[in-house]
Coordinates of C-alpha atoms in Angstrom, one line a residue:
M532 CA 162.5 154.0 108.6
K533 CA 160.5 152.1 111.2
E534 CA 160.6 155.1 113.5
L535 CA 159.5 157.4 110.7
I536 CA 156.5 155.2 109.9
A537 CA 155.6 155.2 113.7
E538 CA 155.7 159.0 113.7
M539 CA 153.4 159.0 110.6
I540 CA 150.9 156.8 112.3
K541 CA 150.9 158.9 115.5
S542 CA 150.4 162.1 113.6
W543 CA 147.4 160.8 111.7
N544 CA 145.7 158.8 114.5
E545 CA 146.5 160.3 117.9
K546 CA 144.0 158.1 119.7
G547 CA 145.2 154.8 118.4
E548 CA 148.1 152.7 119.8
I549 CA 150.9 151.5 117.6
D550 CA 150.3 147.9 116.5
N551 CA 153.8 146.6 116.5
E552 CA 153.0 143.6 114.3
R553 CA 151.5 145.8 111.6
L554 CA 154.3 148.3 112.0
E555 CA 156.9 145.6 111.3
L556 CA 155.0 144.6 108.1
Q557 CA 154.8 148.3 107.0
Y558 CA 158.5 148.8 107.6
K559 CA 159.5 145.6 105.8
L560 CA 157.6 146.6 102.6
A561 CA 158.6 150.3 102.7
K562 CA 162.2 149.3 103.1
E563 CA 162.0 146.8 100.2
I564 CA 160.8 149.6 97.9
F565 CA 163.6 151.9 99.1
D566 CA 166.2 149.3 98.6
K567 CA 165.2 148.6 95.0
V568 CA 164.9 152.0 93.5
D569 CA 168.1 151.9 91.6
E570 CA 166.3 151.3 88.3
G571 CA 162.9 151.5 86.8
R572 CA 160.5 149.1 88.5
L573 CA 156.8 148.5 89.1
F574 CA 155.9 147.5 92.6
I575 CA 152.6 145.7 93.3
L576 CA 151.3 146.6 96.8
N577 CA 148.2 144.4 97.0
L578 CA 147.2 144.2 100.7
P579 CA 143.9 144.0 102.6
T580 CA 142.1 147.2 103.6
G581 CA 143.2 148.6 107.0
I582 CA 146.8 147.4 106.8
G583 CA 148.3 150.8 106.2
K584 CA 149.2 150.9 102.6
T585 CA 149.3 154.7 102.6
E586 CA 152.2 154.8 105.1
I587 CA 154.0 152.1 103.1
F588 CA 154.1 153.9 99.8
L589 CA 154.8 157.4 101.4
A590 CA 157.6 156.3 103.7
P591 CA 160.3 155.7 101.1
F592 CA 159.8 159.2 99.6
F593 CA 159.9 160.8 103.0
Y594 CA 162.8 158.7 104.2
Q595 CA 165.2 159.9 101.5
F596 CA 164.9 163.4 103.0
K597 CA 165.8 162.1 106.5
V598 CA 168.9 160.2 105.4
N599 CA 169.9 162.6 102.5
D600 CA 169.9 159.6 100.0
F601 CA 167.7 160.6 97.1
F602 CA 166.2 158.4 94.4
A603 CA 163.4 160.8 93.2
G604 CA 163.0 164.5 93.4
R605 CA 159.3 164.3 92.8
M606 CA 156.4 162.2 93.8
Y607 CA 153.0 161.9 92.0
I608 CA 150.1 160.4 93.8
V609 CA 147.5 159.5 91.2
E610 CA 143.9 159.0 92.4
P611 CA 141.1 157.4 90.4
T612 CA 138.5 159.9 91.6
H613 CA 138.4 163.6 92.5
A614 CA 136.7 162.7 95.8
L615 CA 139.9 161.0 97.0
L616 CA 142.1 164.0 96.3
T617 CA 141.1 166.2 99.3
Q618 CA 141.3 163.3 101.7
M619 CA 144.7 162.3 100.5
R620 CA 146.0 165.9 100.6
D621 CA 144.9 166.3 104.2
R622 CA 146.7 163.1 105.1
V623 CA 149.9 163.9 103.3
C624 CA 150.0 167.4 104.8
N625 CA 149.5 165.9 108.2
Y626 CA 152.5 163.5 107.7
V627 CA 154.7 166.3 106.4
I628 CA 154.0 168.5 109.4
G629 CA 154.4 165.5 111.9
L630 CA 157.7 164.6 110.4
Q631 CA 158.9 168.2 110.3
L632 CA 159.7 168.1 106.6
D633 CA 159.7 171.2 104.4
I634 CA 158.1 169.6 101.3
P635 CA 155.5 171.6 99.3
I636 CA 152.4 169.8 98.3
G637 CA 150.3 170.7 95.3
E638 CA 147.4 169.5 93.2
D639 CA 147.1 169.4 89.4
H640 CA 144.0 168.2 87.7
G641 CA 140.9 169.5 85.9
D642 CA 139.4 171.1 89.0
V643 CA 142.4 173.4 89.9
E644 CA 142.1 177.0 89.0
N645 CA 145.7 177.5 87.9
P646 CA 147.0 174.2 86.3
T647 CA 150.7 173.6 86.7
F648 CA 150.9 170.8 84.1
L649 CA 152.5 168.5 86.7
Y650 CA 155.7 170.6 87.2
T651 CA 155.4 172.6 90.4
A652 CA 155.3 170.9 93.8
P653 CA 157.7 168.0 94.8
I654 CA 154.6 166.1 95.9
T655 CA 151.7 166.5 93.4
L656 CA 148.3 164.9 93.7
T657 CA 146.6 164.4 90.4
T658 CA 144.0 162.2 88.7
I659 CA 144.4 159.3 86.2
D660 CA 143.0 161.4 83.4
S661 CA 145.2 164.4 84.1
F662 CA 148.3 162.2 84.4
A663 CA 147.6 160.3 81.2
Y664 CA 146.8 163.4 79.1
G665 CA 150.1 165.0 80.4
F666 CA 151.9 162.0 79.1
L667 CA 150.0 162.1 75.8
A668 CA 150.8 165.9 75.2
K669 CA 147.1 166.8 75.5
R670 CA 147.4 168.6 78.8
V671 CA 150.6 170.6 78.5
N672 CA 151.6 174.3 78.7
K673 CA 151.1 175.9 75.3
W674 CA 151.3 179.5 74.0
W675 CA 151.5 181.4 70.7
K676 CA 154.7 183.0 69.6
Y677 CA 155.6 184.6 66.3
G678 CA 152.3 183.5 64.8
Y679 CA 152.5 179.8 65.7
E680 CA 151.7 177.6 68.6
T681 CA 154.5 176.3 70.8
G682 CA 154.9 174.9 74.3
R683 CA 156.5 172.5 76.7
Y684 CA 155.0 169.4 75.1
T685 CA 157.5 166.8 76.6
L686 CA 158.1 168.4 80.0
P687 CA 155.5 166.3 81.9
V688 CA 156.9 163.1 80.4
G689 CA 160.4 164.1 81.3
L690 CA 159.3 164.7 84.9
M691 CA 157.4 161.4 85.1
G692 CA 160.3 159.4 84.0
N693 CA 162.4 160.7 86.9
S694 CA 159.8 160.5 89.6
Y695 CA 158.2 158.2 92.2
I696 CA 154.7 157.5 91.0
V697 CA 151.9 155.9 93.1
F698 CA 148.6 154.8 91.7
D699 CA 146.4 154.7 94.8
E700 CA 143.3 152.4 94.7
A701 CA 144.7 151.0 91.4
H702 CA 141.9 148.6 91.0
L703 CA 139.8 151.6 89.9
I704 CA 141.8 151.9 86.7
Q705 CA 138.9 150.2 85.2
D706 CA 135.8 150.9 83.1
S707 CA 132.9 149.2 81.4
V708 CA 135.0 148.1 78.4
F709 CA 138.5 147.7 80.1
L710 CA 139.9 150.6 78.0
S711 CA 141.6 152.3 80.9
P712 CA 143.7 149.3 82.0
R713 CA 145.0 148.8 78.4
V714 CA 145.7 152.5 77.9
M715 CA 147.3 153.0 81.3
G716 CA 149.3 149.8 80.9
K717 CA 151.0 151.2 77.9
I718 CA 151.7 154.5 79.6
I719 CA 152.9 153.1 82.9
C720 CA 155.2 150.4 81.3
N721 CA 156.7 153.0 79.0
L722 CA 157.6 155.1 82.1
V723 CA 158.9 152.0 84.1
N724 CA 161.0 150.9 81.2
S725 CA 162.4 154.4 81.0
G726 CA 163.5 154.4 84.7
A727 CA 160.4 155.6 86.7
I728 CA 159.6 154.0 90.0
V729 CA 155.9 153.1 90.1
V730 CA 153.7 151.6 92.8
F731 CA 150.2 150.1 92.5
S732 CA 148.4 150.2 95.8
S733 CA 145.1 148.3 96.2
A734 CA 143.3 145.7 98.2
T735 CA 141.6 144.1 95.2
L736 CA 143.5 143.6 92.0
P737 CA 142.1 140.9 89.7
K738 CA 144.7 139.0 87.7
A739 CA 142.9 140.0 84.5
L740 CA 143.3 143.7 85.4
L741 CA 146.8 143.4 86.6
E742 CA 147.9 141.5 83.5
R743 CA 146.7 144.3 81.3
L744 CA 148.4 147.0 83.4
T745 CA 151.8 145.2 83.6
R746 CA 152.2 143.1 80.4
E747 CA 154.8 145.4 78.8
C748 CA 156.8 146.3 82.0
K749 CA 160.3 144.8 82.1
K750 CA 160.6 144.7 85.9
V751 CA 157.6 144.0 88.1
E752 CA 158.0 143.4 91.8
N753 CA 155.3 141.8 93.9
L754 CA 155.6 143.0 97.5
T755 CA 154.5 139.9 99.4
V756 CA 154.4 139.1 103.1
D757 CA 153.0 136.3 105.1
L758 CA 149.7 137.6 106.4
N759 CA 147.2 135.9 108.6
V760 CA 144.5 138.6 108.3
K761 CA 141.1 137.5 109.5
S762 CA 138.2 139.9 109.0
D763 CA 135.9 140.3 112.0
V764 CA 133.1 141.4 109.7
K765 CA 130.0 139.1 109.6
I766 CA 128.7 139.1 106.1
T767 CA 125.1 138.2 105.3
F768 CA 123.6 138.0 101.8
N769 CA 119.9 138.7 101.6
G770 CA 119.6 137.6 98.0
D771 CA 115.8 137.7 98.1
K772 CA 115.5 141.2 99.4
Q773 CA 116.1 144.8 98.1
L774 CA 117.5 147.5 100.4
T775 CA 114.8 149.8 101.9
E776 CA 114.7 152.2 104.9
N777 CA 113.0 149.5 107.0
E778 CA 116.1 147.3 106.9
I779 CA 118.4 150.0 108.4
D780 CA 119.2 150.3 112.1
C781 CA 120.0 153.9 113.1
E782 CA 122.1 153.2 116.2
G783 CA 125.9 153.4 116.0
N784 CA 127.7 154.5 112.9
T785 CA 126.4 153.0 109.7
L786 CA 127.4 153.1 106.1
V787 CA 124.9 152.5 103.3
I788 CA 126.2 152.1 99.7
L789 CA 123.8 151.9 96.7
N790 CA 124.7 151.4 93.0
T791 CA 123.0 154.5 91.6
V792 CA 122.6 158.1 92.6
E793 CA 118.8 157.9 92.1
R794 CA 118.5 155.2 94.7
A795 CA 120.9 156.9 97.1
R796 CA 118.8 160.1 96.9
S797 CA 115.6 158.3 97.5
L798 CA 116.8 156.3 100.5
Y799 CA 118.4 159.5 102.0
K800 CA 115.1 161.3 101.9
K801 CA 113.3 158.5 103.6
L802 CA 115.9 158.0 106.3
R803 CA 115.9 161.6 107.3
D804 CA 112.6 161.1 109.1
K805 CA 113.8 157.8 110.7
C806 CA 117.4 158.5 111.9
K807 CA 119.0 161.5 113.7
N808 CA 122.2 162.3 111.8
V809 CA 121.9 161.3 108.1
Y810 CA 124.3 162.4 105.4
I811 CA 124.7 161.7 101.7
L812 CA 127.8 161.7 99.5
H813 CA 128.1 161.0 95.8
S814 CA 129.8 162.3 92.7
L815 CA 126.8 164.4 91.5
M816 CA 127.2 166.9 94.4
A817 CA 129.0 170.2 94.1
I818 CA 132.6 170.2 95.4
E819 CA 131.6 172.5 98.3
D820 CA 128.8 170.3 99.5
R821 CA 130.9 167.1 99.3
R822 CA 133.5 168.8 101.4
K823 CA 130.9 169.9 104.0
V824 CA 129.5 166.4 104.3
Y825 CA 133.0 164.9 104.8
D826 CA 133.8 167.4 107.5
S827 CA 130.5 166.9 109.3
V828 CA 130.9 163.1 109.3
K829 CA 134.5 163.5 110.6
I830 CA 133.2 165.6 113.6
K831 CA 130.4 163.2 114.4
M832 CA 132.8 160.2 114.2
N833 CA 135.3 161.9 116.5
N834 CA 132.5 162.7 119.0
E835 CA 131.3 159.0 118.7
D836 CA 127.8 160.2 117.7
D837 CA 125.3 157.9 115.9
L838 CA 125.2 158.6 112.2
V839 CA 124.2 157.2 108.9
L840 CA 126.2 157.9 105.8
I841 CA 124.6 157.1 102.4
G842 CA 126.3 157.1 99.1
T843 CA 127.4 155.3 96.0
Q844 CA 130.7 153.9 94.7
T845 CA 132.3 157.1 95.9
L846 CA 132.3 155.6 99.4
E847 CA 134.1 152.4 98.4
V848 CA 137.7 153.8 98.6
G849 CA 139.7 156.4 100.5
L850 CA 137.2 157.0 103.3
D851 CA 139.4 156.9 106.4
F852 CA 136.6 156.3 108.9
S853 CA 135.8 153.0 110.6
F854 CA 132.1 152.1 110.5
E855 CA 130.3 149.4 112.5
K856 CA 127.6 148.4 110.1
L857 CA 127.3 148.2 106.3
Y858 CA 124.2 147.9 104.2
A859 CA 125.0 147.6 100.6
E860 CA 123.5 146.6 97.2
I861 CA 125.2 143.7 95.4
S862 CA 128.1 144.8 93.2
P863 CA 131.0 143.2 91.4
I864 CA 133.1 141.1 93.8
D865 CA 136.1 143.5 93.9
S866 CA 133.8 146.4 94.5
L867 CA 132.0 144.4 97.2
I868 CA 135.3 143.6 99.0
Q869 CA 136.1 147.3 99.1
R870 CA 132.6 148.1 100.5
V871 CA 133.1 145.5 103.3
G872 CA 136.6 146.9 103.9
R873 CA 135.0 150.2 105.1
I874 CA 133.8 148.7 108.4
G875 CA 135.7 147.4 111.4
R876 CA 138.9 149.1 110.2
R877 CA 140.2 150.5 113.4
K878 CA 140.4 149.4 117.1
E879 CA 141.3 152.3 119.4
K880 CA 142.9 150.0 122.0
K881 CA 144.5 146.7 121.4
N882 CA 142.9 145.0 124.3
E883 CA 139.5 146.6 123.9
K884 CA 136.7 144.2 123.2
S885 CA 135.7 144.5 119.6
K886 CA 132.2 145.5 118.7
E887 CA 130.4 143.2 116.4
V888 CA 130.6 144.6 112.8
N889 CA 128.1 143.4 110.2
A890 CA 127.8 143.8 106.5
I891 CA 124.4 143.0 104.9
I892 CA 124.3 142.7 101.1
F893 CA 121.0 143.1 99.3
D894 CA 119.8 142.2 95.8
V895 CA 118.8 144.8 93.2
E896 CA 116.0 145.1 90.7
N897 CA 118.5 145.7 87.8
N898 CA 122.2 145.4 87.7
L899 CA 123.1 148.7 86.1
P900 CA 125.6 150.2 86.0
Y901 CA 127.3 146.8 86.2
L902 CA 127.4 143.9 83.7
D903 CA 124.9 141.1 84.3
S904 CA 127.5 138.4 83.9
I905 CA 129.8 139.9 86.6
I906 CA 126.9 140.4 89.1
K907 CA 125.6 136.8 88.4
A908 CA 129.1 135.4 89.1
T909 CA 129.4 137.4 92.3
K910 CA 126.0 136.1 93.5
D911 CA 127.2 132.6 92.9
V912 CA 130.2 133.2 95.1
L913 CA 128.0 134.7 97.9
H914 CA 125.6 131.7 97.7
S915 CA 128.6 129.4 98.1
S916 CA 130.0 131.2 101.2
T917 CA 129.9 134.7 102.6
A918 CA 133.3 134.4 104.4
Y919 CA 135.6 137.3 103.7
D920 CA 138.4 135.0 102.7
N921 CA 136.1 133.3 100.2
L922 CA 135.3 136.7 98.5
V923 CA 139.0 137.6 98.2
N924 CA 139.9 134.2 96.8
S925 CA 137.1 134.3 94.3
I926 CA 138.0 137.5 92.5
D927 CA 139.7 135.7 89.6
T928 CA 136.8 133.3 89.3
V929 CA 134.4 136.2 88.7
Y930 CA 136.8 138.0 86.4
D931 CA 137.7 134.9 84.3
A932 CA 139.3 135.1 80.8
N933 CA 136.0 134.7 79.0
K934 CA 134.2 137.5 80.9
V935 CA 137.1 139.9 80.5
K936 CA 137.2 139.2 76.8
E937 CA 133.5 139.9 76.5
I938 CA 134.0 143.2 78.3
E939 CA 137.1 144.2 76.2
E940 CA 135.5 143.6 72.8
K941 CA 133.1 146.5 73.3
G942 CA 136.1 148.8 73.7
D943 CA 138.4 147.5 71.0
L944 CA 137.7 150.4 68.6
F945 CA 138.7 153.0 71.3
Y946 CA 141.9 151.1 72.0
V947 CA 142.9 150.8 68.3
E948 CA 142.4 154.6 68.1
F949 CA 144.7 155.1 71.1
L950 CA 147.4 152.8 69.6
E951 CA 147.3 154.8 66.4
Y952 CA 147.6 158.1 68.3
I953 CA 150.6 156.9 70.4
E954 CA 152.3 155.4 67.4
N955 CA 152.4 158.9 65.8
L956 CA 153.4 160.7 69.0
H957 CA 157.1 161.5 69.0
L958 CA 159.5 163.3 71.2
F959 CA 159.4 167.1 70.7
S960 CA 156.4 166.8 68.3
Y961 CA 153.4 169.1 68.5
P962 CA 150.4 167.5 70.2
L963 CA 148.4 165.5 67.6
E964 CA 145.0 167.0 66.7
D965 CA 143.4 163.5 66.9
E966 CA 141.1 162.7 69.8
V967 CA 142.4 160.2 72.3
L968 CA 140.5 158.7 75.1
V969 CA 141.7 157.2 78.4
R970 CA 138.2 156.0 79.3
P971 CA 135.1 155.5 77.1
S972 CA 133.4 158.6 78.4
N973 CA 133.4 162.4 78.4
Y974 CA 132.2 164.7 81.0
I975 CA 130.4 168.1 81.3
I976 CA 131.0 170.5 84.1
I977 CA 127.7 171.7 85.7
F978 CA 127.8 174.8 87.8
I979 CA 125.1 175.1 90.4
L980 CA 124.2 178.8 90.8
D981 CA 122.6 180.3 93.9
D982 CA 121.9 184.0 94.6
S983 CA 125.3 184.5 96.2
L984 CA 126.9 184.0 92.8
I985 CA 124.5 186.0 90.5
E986 CA 125.4 189.7 90.2
S987 CA 122.7 190.5 87.7
E988 CA 120.6 189.0 85.0
S989 CA 118.6 189.8 81.9
D990 CA 116.5 187.7 79.5
K991 CA 119.5 186.5 77.7
E992 CA 122.5 186.6 80.1
L993 CA 123.6 186.1 83.7
V994 CA 126.6 188.0 85.2
L995 CA 128.4 185.9 87.9
R996 CA 131.0 186.4 90.5
K997 CA 134.2 184.4 90.0
D998 CA 135.0 183.8 93.7
G999 CA 133.6 180.6 94.8
L1000 CA 132.2 179.5 91.4
D1001 CA 134.5 176.5 91.1
D1002 CA 133.3 175.2 94.5
K1003 CA 129.8 175.1 93.1
S1004 CA 130.7 172.7 90.3
L1005 CA 130.3 169.0 89.6
K1006 CA 131.3 166.7 86.8
Y1007 CA 128.6 164.8 84.9
S1008 CA 130.0 161.8 83.0
I1009 CA 128.6 160.9 79.6
S1010 CA 129.3 157.3 78.4
L1011 CA 130.3 156.8 74.8
V1012 CA 129.4 153.1 75.0
D1013 CA 125.6 153.6 75.6
N1014 CA 123.3 156.6 75.6
H1015 CA 121.7 156.2 79.0
S1016 CA 123.6 158.9 80.8
L1017 CA 123.2 161.3 77.8
K1018 CA 119.4 160.7 77.7
R1019 CA 119.1 161.3 81.4
L1020 CA 121.0 164.6 81.2
T1021 CA 119.0 165.8 78.2
T1022 CA 115.7 165.0 79.9
L1023 CA 116.9 166.6 83.1
L1024 CA 117.9 169.9 81.5
N1025 CA 115.2 170.1 78.8
G1026 CA 112.9 173.1 79.3
G1027 CA 114.8 174.6 82.2
N1028 CA 116.9 177.8 82.3
I1029 CA 120.2 176.7 81.0
Y1030 CA 123.3 178.9 80.4
S1031 CA 126.6 178.4 78.7
Y1032 CA 129.3 180.0 76.5
P1033 CA 131.1 181.7 79.4
Y1034 CA 133.3 184.7 78.8
E1035 CA 135.1 187.1 81.2
K1036 CA 134.4 190.8 81.2
G1037 CA 135.2 193.3 83.9
G1038 CA 136.4 190.7 86.3
K1039 CA 133.0 188.9 86.1
I1040 CA 131.8 185.7 84.3
H1041 CA 129.1 186.3 81.7
V1042 CA 127.0 183.3 80.6
K1043 CA 124.4 183.3 77.8
K1044 CA 121.0 181.6 77.9
V1045 CA 120.7 178.7 75.5
T1046 CA 117.7 177.0 73.9
T1047 CA 119.4 173.8 72.5
L1048 CA 121.7 171.4 74.3
D1049 CA 123.1 169.5 71.4
R1050 CA 126.0 171.7 70.6
I1051 CA 126.9 172.2 74.2
I1052 CA 126.9 168.5 75.0
N1053 CA 128.7 167.5 71.7
N1054 CA 131.5 170.0 72.4
A1055 CA 131.6 169.2 76.2
L1056 CA 131.0 172.8 77.1
S1057 CA 130.2 173.8 80.7
I1058 CA 126.6 174.2 81.8
Y1059 CA 125.2 176.7 84.3
V1060 CA 121.9 176.0 86.1
R1061 CA 120.0 177.6 88.9
K1062 CA 120.2 175.6 92.1
D1063 CA 116.5 175.7 92.9
D1064 CA 115.7 174.2 89.4
L1065 CA 117.8 171.0 89.5
Y1066 CA 119.7 170.7 92.8
D1067 CA 119.0 170.2 96.5
E1068 CA 120.8 169.2 99.6
A1069 CA 121.1 165.6 98.3
G1070 CA 122.8 166.8 95.0
L1071 CA 121.6 166.8 91.4
K1072 CA 118.0 165.8 91.0
V1073 CA 118.7 163.0 88.6
E1074 CA 115.4 161.3 89.3
L1075 CA 113.5 164.1 87.6
D1076 CA 112.0 162.5 84.5
K1077 CA 109.6 165.2 83.3
P1078 CA 110.7 168.3 81.3
K1079 CA 110.3 171.4 83.4
S1080 CA 108.8 174.5 81.8
E1081 CA 110.4 177.9 82.3
S1082 CA 107.3 179.2 84.0
E1083 CA 107.6 176.4 86.7
G1084 CA 111.1 177.4 87.4
K1085 CA 110.1 181.0 87.8
K1086 CA 107.2 180.0 90.1
R1087 CA 109.6 178.1 92.4
R1088 CA 112.0 181.0 92.6
S1089 CA 109.1 183.5 93.3
K1090 CA 108.0 181.3 96.2
K1091 CA 111.5 181.1 97.6
K1092 CA 111.8 184.9 97.6

């Protein structure tokens, strides 16, 4: 297995030399997983960023094909965000090719055009929501026959119970009311107790989160090793300053992480005039644009060009680049550790003199979208010491029992509704009609339309091409705990040219013009908007706070033509 892991590393990072000490660690942990897959078990792979957790959790599955000793016919890689899926798919494909394995790889989640309901490819990449709703019989293959609805309601669950399941960046199974950890804890432990092999992979797992994810699992295995990992990152906390363009040095490769899309967009526009290669990446950008930014940054990094990448929480995980500098706004301590972990990740040559890597943390005017109590506790830690080890060792101090209880109480009603749902869900039963939530939010898909997609239009309808439409979409999350995100969306869309109620005719997508958003938002219907109204190269214009008239939209389009 050690040789297999070495081949994986070479195939992914051709420039880098093999670090034998790290390889030995990866081999030890991967072998430990492989040696203990005889019965259902949950493995906790909680290691610092840059250690190579991806190779550790992939190696056991690949190894069984090399030695013809199988423990699972399928592997599910469950990612917390859609942004991580493409990056992980590229990486897994690279390993499969490098190891000369004939293993099909697929994706199944809300963004795929043809859902497989988790039963096609031996390696399937999916999201937490899609995985959970497959288990809960809400995302299954259904059809009508002889006048009644039928379907493969229990097939996803049957596959999960006989599979190798990895929850990548498991610390992100989290939300503002700790609903997801409690819901996913029930689902995961049900699978483990039924025989599934599950791995949690993360660099930051607070005990409070881990306890809720594992409390009902019969067998939990902590993968531990003696590590003497010292971070070379110099961390500075500017607690009396807020992050502006004046603080940022354009030389080298620089990462800038802010807490909101509004602030990221604002800083991006200011830095374009100051720095040469400036990019922005966040969740409110269309799939196609996120992909283009990622590819552009990858090219610049390979060419060792100076660049600045600006973004939000999207940049905290799964970004397999090594930056030299980080400028970040204060965030919860586990989030902050992830941000710091994005820099100084890779040394091309073992004996090469390391460049100084710096992380500068700034204060914020308000703590949204985070809880005041968590941010205050994180600041207290930073005022005590900015050493990386101190941050890691203080996670459980920040997320103490009282703060977690305070967080949970706001989501108790959602959790009770989940418990009632799962209590009434039985093998071979029809999916229950009741609503069930994995996280305290819904989302609306917004399609950003440009001239290349619009075939024709009238006063009441647009006719759209199907090809390429999905790549122009983004997901807008609407919280069910507070109304801030809903108000922002309503204000943003109010008075513009909005279309919805899609139907297919003649191989084209037809969408109708709408005058009221209430029904669309309440029913989580998709929304179609013109690009020049609400979107630019930095994504959705969320900072717009004044309703736009229809005439203003027409004027802008006339100027553009």
